[in-house]
PDB file of C-alpha atoms in Angstrom:
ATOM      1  CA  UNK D   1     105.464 130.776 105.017  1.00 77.00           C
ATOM      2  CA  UNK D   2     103.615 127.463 104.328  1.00 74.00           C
ATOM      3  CA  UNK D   3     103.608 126.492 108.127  1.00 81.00           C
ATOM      4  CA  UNK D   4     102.354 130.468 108.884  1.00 86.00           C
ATOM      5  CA  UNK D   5      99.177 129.808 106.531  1.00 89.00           C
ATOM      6  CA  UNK D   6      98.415 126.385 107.808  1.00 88.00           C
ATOM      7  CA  UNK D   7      98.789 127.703 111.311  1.00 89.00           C
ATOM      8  CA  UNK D   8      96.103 130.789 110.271  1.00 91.00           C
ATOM      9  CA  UNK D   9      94.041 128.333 108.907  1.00 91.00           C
ATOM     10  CA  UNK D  10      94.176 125.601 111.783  1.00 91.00           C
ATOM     11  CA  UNK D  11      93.103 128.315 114.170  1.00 92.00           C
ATOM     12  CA  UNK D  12      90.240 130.148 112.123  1.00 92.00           C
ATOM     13  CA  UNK D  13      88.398 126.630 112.273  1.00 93.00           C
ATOM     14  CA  UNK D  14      89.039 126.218 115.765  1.00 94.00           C
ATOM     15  CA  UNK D  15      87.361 129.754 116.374  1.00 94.00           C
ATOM     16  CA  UNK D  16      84.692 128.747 114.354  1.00 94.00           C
ATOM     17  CA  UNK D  17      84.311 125.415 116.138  1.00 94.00           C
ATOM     18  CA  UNK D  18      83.850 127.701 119.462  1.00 95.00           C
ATOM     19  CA  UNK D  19      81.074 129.603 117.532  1.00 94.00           C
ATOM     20  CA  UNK D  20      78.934 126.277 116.769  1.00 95.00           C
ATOM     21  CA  UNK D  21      77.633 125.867 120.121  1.00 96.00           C
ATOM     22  CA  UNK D  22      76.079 129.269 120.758  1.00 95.00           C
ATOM     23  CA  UNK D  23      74.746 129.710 117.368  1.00 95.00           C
ATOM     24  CA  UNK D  24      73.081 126.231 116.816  1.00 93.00           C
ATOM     25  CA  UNK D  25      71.597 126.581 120.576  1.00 96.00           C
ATOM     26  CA  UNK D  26      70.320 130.171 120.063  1.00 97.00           C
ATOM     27  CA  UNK D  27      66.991 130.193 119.336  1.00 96.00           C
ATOM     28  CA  UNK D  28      67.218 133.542 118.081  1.00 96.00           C
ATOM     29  CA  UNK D  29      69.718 132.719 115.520  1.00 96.00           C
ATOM     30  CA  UNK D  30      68.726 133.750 111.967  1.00 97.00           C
ATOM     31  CA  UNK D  31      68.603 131.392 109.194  1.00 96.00           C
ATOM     32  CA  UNK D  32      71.034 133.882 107.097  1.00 97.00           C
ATOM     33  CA  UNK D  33      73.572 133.377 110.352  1.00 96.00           C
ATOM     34  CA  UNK D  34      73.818 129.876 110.812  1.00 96.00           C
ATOM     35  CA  UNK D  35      74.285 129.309 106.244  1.00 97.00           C
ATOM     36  CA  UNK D  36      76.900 131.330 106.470  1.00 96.00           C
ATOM     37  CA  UNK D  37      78.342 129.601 109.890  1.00 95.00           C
ATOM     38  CA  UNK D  38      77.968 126.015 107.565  1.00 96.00           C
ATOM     39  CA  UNK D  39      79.964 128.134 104.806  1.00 97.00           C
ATOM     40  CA  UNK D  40      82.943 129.075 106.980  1.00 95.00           C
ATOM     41  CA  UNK D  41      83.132 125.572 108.569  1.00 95.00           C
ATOM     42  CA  UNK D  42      82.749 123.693 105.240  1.00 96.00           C
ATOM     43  CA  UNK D  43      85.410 126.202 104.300  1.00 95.00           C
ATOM     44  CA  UNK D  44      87.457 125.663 107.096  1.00 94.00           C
ATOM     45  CA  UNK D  45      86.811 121.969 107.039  1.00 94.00           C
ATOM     46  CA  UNK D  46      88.218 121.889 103.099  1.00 94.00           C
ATOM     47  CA  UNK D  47      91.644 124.059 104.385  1.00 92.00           C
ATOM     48  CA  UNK D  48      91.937 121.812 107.264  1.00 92.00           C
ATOM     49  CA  UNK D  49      91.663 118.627 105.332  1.00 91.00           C
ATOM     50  CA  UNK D  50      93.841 119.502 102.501  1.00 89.00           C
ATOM     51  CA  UNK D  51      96.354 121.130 105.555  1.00 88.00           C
ATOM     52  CA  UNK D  52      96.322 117.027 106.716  1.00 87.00           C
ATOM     53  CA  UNK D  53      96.681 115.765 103.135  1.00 87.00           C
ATOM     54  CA  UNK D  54      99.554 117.766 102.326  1.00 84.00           C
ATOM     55  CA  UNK D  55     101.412 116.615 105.349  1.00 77.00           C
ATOM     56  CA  UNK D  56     100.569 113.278 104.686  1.00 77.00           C
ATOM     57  CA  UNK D  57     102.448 113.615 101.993  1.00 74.00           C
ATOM     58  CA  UNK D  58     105.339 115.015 103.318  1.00 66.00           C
ATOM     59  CA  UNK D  59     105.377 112.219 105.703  1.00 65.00           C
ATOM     60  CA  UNK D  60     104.622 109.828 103.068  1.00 64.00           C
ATOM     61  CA  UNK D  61     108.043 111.339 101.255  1.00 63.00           C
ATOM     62  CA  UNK D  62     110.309 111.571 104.149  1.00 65.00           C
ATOM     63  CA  UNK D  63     109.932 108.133 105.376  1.00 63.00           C
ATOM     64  CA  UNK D  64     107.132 105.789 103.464  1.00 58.00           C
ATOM     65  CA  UNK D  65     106.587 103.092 106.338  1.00 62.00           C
ATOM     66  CA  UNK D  66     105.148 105.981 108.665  1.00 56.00           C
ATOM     67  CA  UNK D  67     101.852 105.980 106.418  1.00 52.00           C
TER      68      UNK D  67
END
C-alpha cells in the first residue's frame, strides 16, 4: 500500500511539473492561480522528498555501504 501512495504521489508532482510552464508563461494567469500552483508544488515537493528519505532509509537498512 506504501509503494501505491508513493506512486500517487510521484505522479501528482510530475502533473504539476507539466502545469509550470503554461501557467508561469501565461500572461493572463491570475495571481490567486499561480499561489496556489507554488502550494501544490511545495506540497508535492515535501511528499516527494520525504518519498526519497524514506527509501534512503530502507536502503540505508538493507545494506549500509550503498549510502
Amino acid at each position: 500500500m506504501a509503494d501505491d501512495v508513493e506512486s500517487a504521489q510521484l505522479d501528482f508532482a510530475t502533473e504539476l511539473l507539466d502545469q509550470v510552464p503554461d501557467t508561469l508563461d501565461d500572461a493572463g494567469a491570475e495571481p490567486d492561480e499561480i499561489r496556489s500552483l507554488a502550494r501544490d508544488l511545495a506540497s508535492a515537493l515535501r511528499d516527494v522528498s520525504r518519498v526519497a528519505i524514506s527509501r534512503g532509509c530502507l536502503l540505508a537498512v538493507s545494506d549500509p555501504h550503498k549510502l
